[in-house]
Amino acid sequence: MATSSSTTHGAPCAACKFLRRKCMPGCVFAPYFPPEEPQRFSNVHKVFGASNVNKLLSELLPGQREDAVNSLAYEAESRIKDPVYGCVGVISVLQRQVHRLQKELDATRAELLRYVCGDLPPDRIPLVVSNARAYFHHSQQQQQHQHQQLQAHSFDSQSLTALWNCSTGSATSGDINQREGPEEGTLRVDPHI
């Protein structure tokens, strides 16, 4: 998506067409707002303003621009659909889902431990409990480490696309699907996909 659409197709980019100006060969918008996607620029312009986006893109390194535009486009579309919360609403729903699933996982682990210890002689239970605690502790540390890594890195375009698919209910197989859960309209992970 890093080719200038004004030179490739002869048509102005979506930004220049929307702003009714001539698309020059060095147009900063052209690689990221092709003429086939006019609504994408329209949304970004409504929320952030063309001059602010132009200034932002000019200040970024060329390798960072595509991710920035994808983030701006996602936030703009989310903000238009939900003017109050934008993409934060989707993130909040997903965080509540993770919290609920963590509680469910903890309950399942406790039930599994009761099941495993139920058939053991009393003198073996402390060893099983000790091993299970070590395993669960290690598992939780891995989960926390993965969570910290996700927070430390910015979203790439695939993550944003996956997050967008989750919010619109158009996730691909193996992803999170929009399903009715305990709370109406919540997202649930379906492991059987």
CSV table of C-alpha atoms in Angstrom, one decimal:
chain,number,residue,atom,x,y,z
A,1,MET,CA,0.0,0.0,0.0
A,2,ALA,CA,3.1,2.2,-0.2
A,3,THR,CA,2.8,3.2,-3.8
A,4,SER,CA,1.5,6.6,-4.9
A,5,SER,CA,-2.0,6.1,-6.4
A,6,SER,CA,-1.8,9.4,-8.1
A,7,THR,CA,1.1,8.3,-10.3
A,8,THR,CA,0.0,4.6,-10.6
A,9,HIS,CA,-3.6,5.0,-11.6
A,10,GLY,CA,-3.6,8.7,-12.8
A,11,ALA,CA,-6.5,9.4,-10.4
A,12,PRO,CA,-6.0,11.6,-7.4
A,13,CYS,CA,-5.8,10.0,-4.0
A,14,ALA,CA,-9.0,9.9,-1.8
A,15,ALA,CA,-7.6,12.8,0.3
A,16,CYS,CA,-6.9,15.1,-2.5
A,17,LYS,CA,-10.2,14.2,-4.2
A,18,PHE,CA,-12.1,14.9,-1.0
A,19,LEU,CA,-10.2,18.2,-0.4
A,20,ARG,CA,-10.7,19.1,-4.1
A,21,ARG,CA,-7.1,19.7,-4.8
A,22,LYS,CA,-4.6,18.4,-7.4
A,23,CYS,CA,-2.8,15.3,-6.2
A,24,MET,CA,0.9,15.9,-6.6
A,25,PRO,CA,3.5,13.1,-7.1
A,26,GLY,CA,4.9,13.6,-3.5
A,27,CYS,CA,1.5,13.7,-1.8
A,28,VAL,CA,1.8,12.4,1.7
A,29,PHE,CA,-1.7,11.1,1.7
A,30,ALA,CA,-1.5,9.1,-1.6
A,31,PRO,CA,0.1,5.9,-0.4
A,32,TYR,CA,-2.4,5.5,2.5
A,33,PHE,CA,-5.7,6.8,1.1
A,34,PRO,CA,-6.2,5.2,-2.4
A,35,PRO,CA,-9.0,6.5,-4.6
A,36,GLU,CA,-10.9,3.3,-4.1
A,37,GLU,CA,-11.4,4.0,-0.3
A,38,PRO,CA,-12.8,7.6,-0.1
A,39,GLN,CA,-14.8,6.8,3.1
A,40,ARG,CA,-11.6,6.0,4.9
A,41,PHE,CA,-10.2,9.5,4.4
A,42,SER,CA,-13.6,11.1,5.0
A,43,ASN,CA,-13.8,9.5,8.4
A,44,VAL,CA,-10.2,10.5,9.4
A,45,HIS,CA,-10.9,14.0,8.2
A,46,LYS,CA,-14.1,14.3,10.2
A,47,VAL,CA,-12.5,13.2,13.4
A,48,PHE,CA,-8.9,14.5,13.2
A,49,GLY,CA,-8.8,17.1,10.4
A,50,ALA,CA,-6.8,16.9,7.2
A,51,SER,CA,-4.2,19.4,8.4
A,52,ASN,CA,-3.5,17.6,11.6
A,53,VAL,CA,-3.1,14.3,9.8
A,54,ASN,CA,-0.8,15.9,7.2
A,55,LYS,CA,1.3,17.4,10.0
A,56,LEU,CA,1.4,14.0,11.9
A,57,LEU,CA,2.4,12.1,8.8
A,58,SER,CA,5.1,14.7,7.9
A,59,GLU,CA,6.7,14.3,11.3
A,60,LEU,CA,6.8,10.5,11.2
A,61,LEU,CA,9.4,8.3,9.6
A,62,PRO,CA,8.1,6.7,6.4
A,63,GLY,CA,8.2,3.3,8.0
A,64,GLN,CA,5.8,4.4,10.8
A,65,ARG,CA,3.3,6.1,8.6
A,66,GLU,CA,1.2,3.1,7.5
A,67,ASP,CA,0.7,2.0,11.1
A,68,ALA,CA,-0.2,5.5,12.1
A,69,VAL,CA,-2.8,5.8,9.3
A,70,ASN,CA,-4.3,2.4,10.1
A,71,SER,CA,-4.6,3.5,13.8
A,72,LEU,CA,-6.1,6.8,12.8
A,73,ALA,CA,-8.6,5.2,10.4
A,74,TYR,CA,-9.6,2.6,13.0
A,75,GLU,CA,-10.1,5.2,15.7
A,76,ALA,CA,-12.0,7.5,13.4
A,77,GLU,CA,-14.4,4.8,12.3
A,78,SER,CA,-14.9,3.7,15.9
A,79,ARG,CA,-15.4,7.3,17.0
A,80,ILE,CA,-18.0,7.8,14.2
A,81,LYS,CA,-19.9,4.7,15.3
A,82,ASP,CA,-19.6,5.5,19.0
A,83,PRO,CA,-18.9,9.2,19.5
A,84,VAL,CA,-18.5,8.9,23.3
A,85,TYR,CA,-16.2,5.9,23.7
A,86,GLY,CA,-14.8,5.2,20.2
A,87,CYS,CA,-12.4,2.1,20.2
A,88,VAL,CA,-12.1,2.4,24.0
A,89,GLY,CA,-15.6,0.8,24.2
A,90,VAL,CA,-14.4,-2.2,22.3
A,91,ILE,CA,-11.3,-2.5,24.4
A,92,SER,CA,-13.3,-2.2,27.6
A,93,VAL,CA,-15.6,-5.1,26.4
A,94,LEU,CA,-12.6,-7.2,25.6
A,95,GLN,CA,-11.0,-6.5,29.0
A,96,ARG,CA,-14.1,-7.4,30.8
A,97,GLN,CA,-14.3,-10.6,28.8
A,98,VAL,CA,-10.6,-11.5,29.7
A,99,HIS,CA,-11.4,-10.8,33.4
A,100,ARG,CA,-14.5,-13.0,33.3
A,101,LEU,CA,-12.6,-15.8,31.4
A,102,GLN,CA,-9.7,-15.6,33.9
A,103,LYS,CA,-12.2,-16.2,36.8
A,104,GLU,CA,-13.7,-19.1,34.9
A,105,LEU,CA,-10.2,-20.5,34.3
A,106,ASP,CA,-9.4,-20.2,38.0
A,107,ALA,CA,-12.6,-22.0,38.9
A,108,THR,CA,-11.9,-24.8,36.4
A,109,ARG,CA,-8.4,-25.2,37.7
A,110,ALA,CA,-9.8,-25.5,41.3
A,111,GLU,CA,-12.4,-28.0,40.1
A,112,LEU,CA,-9.7,-30.0,38.3
A,113,LEU,CA,-7.5,-30.0,41.4
A,114,ARG,CA,-10.5,-31.3,43.5
A,115,TYR,CA,-11.0,-34.0,40.9
A,116,VAL,CA,-7.4,-35.1,40.8
A,117,CYS,CA,-7.0,-35.1,44.6
A,118,GLY,CA,-10.3,-36.9,45.1
A,119,ASP,CA,-8.8,-40.3,44.0
A,120,LEU,CA,-5.4,-39.9,45.8
A,121,PRO,CA,-4.5,-41.2,49.2
A,122,PRO,CA,-4.3,-38.4,51.8
A,123,ASP,CA,-0.5,-38.6,52.1
A,124,ARG,CA,-0.1,-37.8,48.3
A,125,ILE,CA,-2.4,-34.7,48.2
A,126,PRO,CA,0.3,-32.2,49.4
A,127,LEU,CA,2.6,-33.3,46.6
A,128,VAL,CA,-0.1,-32.9,44.0
A,129,VAL,CA,-1.2,-29.6,45.4
A,130,SER,CA,2.4,-28.4,45.4
A,131,ASN,CA,3.0,-29.4,41.8
A,132,ALA,CA,-0.3,-27.9,40.7
A,133,ARG,CA,0.5,-24.6,42.4
A,134,ALA,CA,3.9,-24.5,40.8
A,135,TYR,CA,2.3,-25.2,37.4
A,136,PHE,CA,-0.4,-22.7,37.8
A,137,HIS,CA,2.1,-20.1,39.1
A,138,HIS,CA,4.3,-20.7,36.0
A,139,SER,CA,1.3,-20.5,33.7
A,140,GLN,CA,0.2,-17.2,35.3
A,141,GLN,CA,3.7,-15.7,35.0
A,142,GLN,CA,3.7,-16.6,31.3
A,143,GLN,CA,0.3,-15.0,30.8
A,144,GLN,CA,1.4,-11.8,32.6
A,145,HIS,CA,4.6,-11.7,30.5
A,146,GLN,CA,2.5,-12.0,27.3
A,147,HIS,CA,0.2,-9.3,28.6
A,148,GLN,CA,3.1,-7.0,29.4
A,149,GLN,CA,4.6,-7.5,25.9
A,150,LEU,CA,1.2,-6.6,24.3
A,151,GLN,CA,1.0,-3.5,26.4
A,152,ALA,CA,4.7,-2.5,25.6
A,153,HIS,CA,4.2,-2.7,21.8
A,154,SER,CA,1.9,-0.6,19.8
A,155,PHE,CA,-0.8,-2.3,17.7
A,156,ASP,CA,0.3,-3.3,14.2
A,157,SER,CA,-2.1,-3.3,11.3
A,158,GLN,CA,-3.0,-7.0,11.7
A,159,SER,CA,-3.9,-6.5,15.4
A,160,LEU,CA,-6.0,-3.5,14.6
A,161,THR,CA,-7.7,-5.5,11.8
A,162,ALA,CA,-8.4,-8.4,14.2
A,163,LEU,CA,-9.7,-6.0,16.9
A,164,TRP,CA,-11.9,-4.3,14.3
A,165,ASN,CA,-13.2,-7.7,13.1
A,166,CYS,CA,-14.0,-8.5,16.7
A,167,SER,CA,-15.9,-5.3,17.2
A,168,THR,CA,-18.0,-5.7,14.1
A,169,GLY,CA,-18.6,-9.4,14.6
A,170,SER,CA,-16.8,-10.4,11.4
A,171,ALA,CA,-13.9,-12.3,12.9
A,172,THR,CA,-12.4,-15.1,10.9
A,173,SER,CA,-12.3,-18.7,12.0
A,174,GLY,CA,-10.2,-19.2,15.2
A,175,ASP,CA,-10.7,-15.6,16.3
A,176,ILE,CA,-13.2,-14.2,18.7
A,177,ASN,CA,-16.7,-14.3,17.4
A,178,GLN,CA,-19.6,-12.1,18.3
A,179,ARG,CA,-21.9,-14.2,20.4
A,180,GLU,CA,-24.6,-13.5,23.0
A,181,GLY,CA,-23.1,-14.3,26.4
A,182,PRO,CA,-24.1,-13.8,30.0
A,183,GLU,CA,-24.4,-10.1,29.2
A,184,GLU,CA,-26.2,-9.2,26.1
A,185,GLY,CA,-23.9,-8.2,23.2
A,186,THR,CA,-20.7,-9.4,24.9
A,187,LEU,CA,-17.9,-11.2,23.1
A,188,ARG,CA,-17.0,-14.8,23.8
A,189,VAL,CA,-14.1,-17.0,22.8
A,190,ASP,CA,-15.3,-20.1,21.0
A,191,PRO,CA,-12.5,-22.7,21.2
A,192,HIS,CA,-14.4,-25.1,18.9
A,193,ILE,CA,-14.0,-22.9,15.8
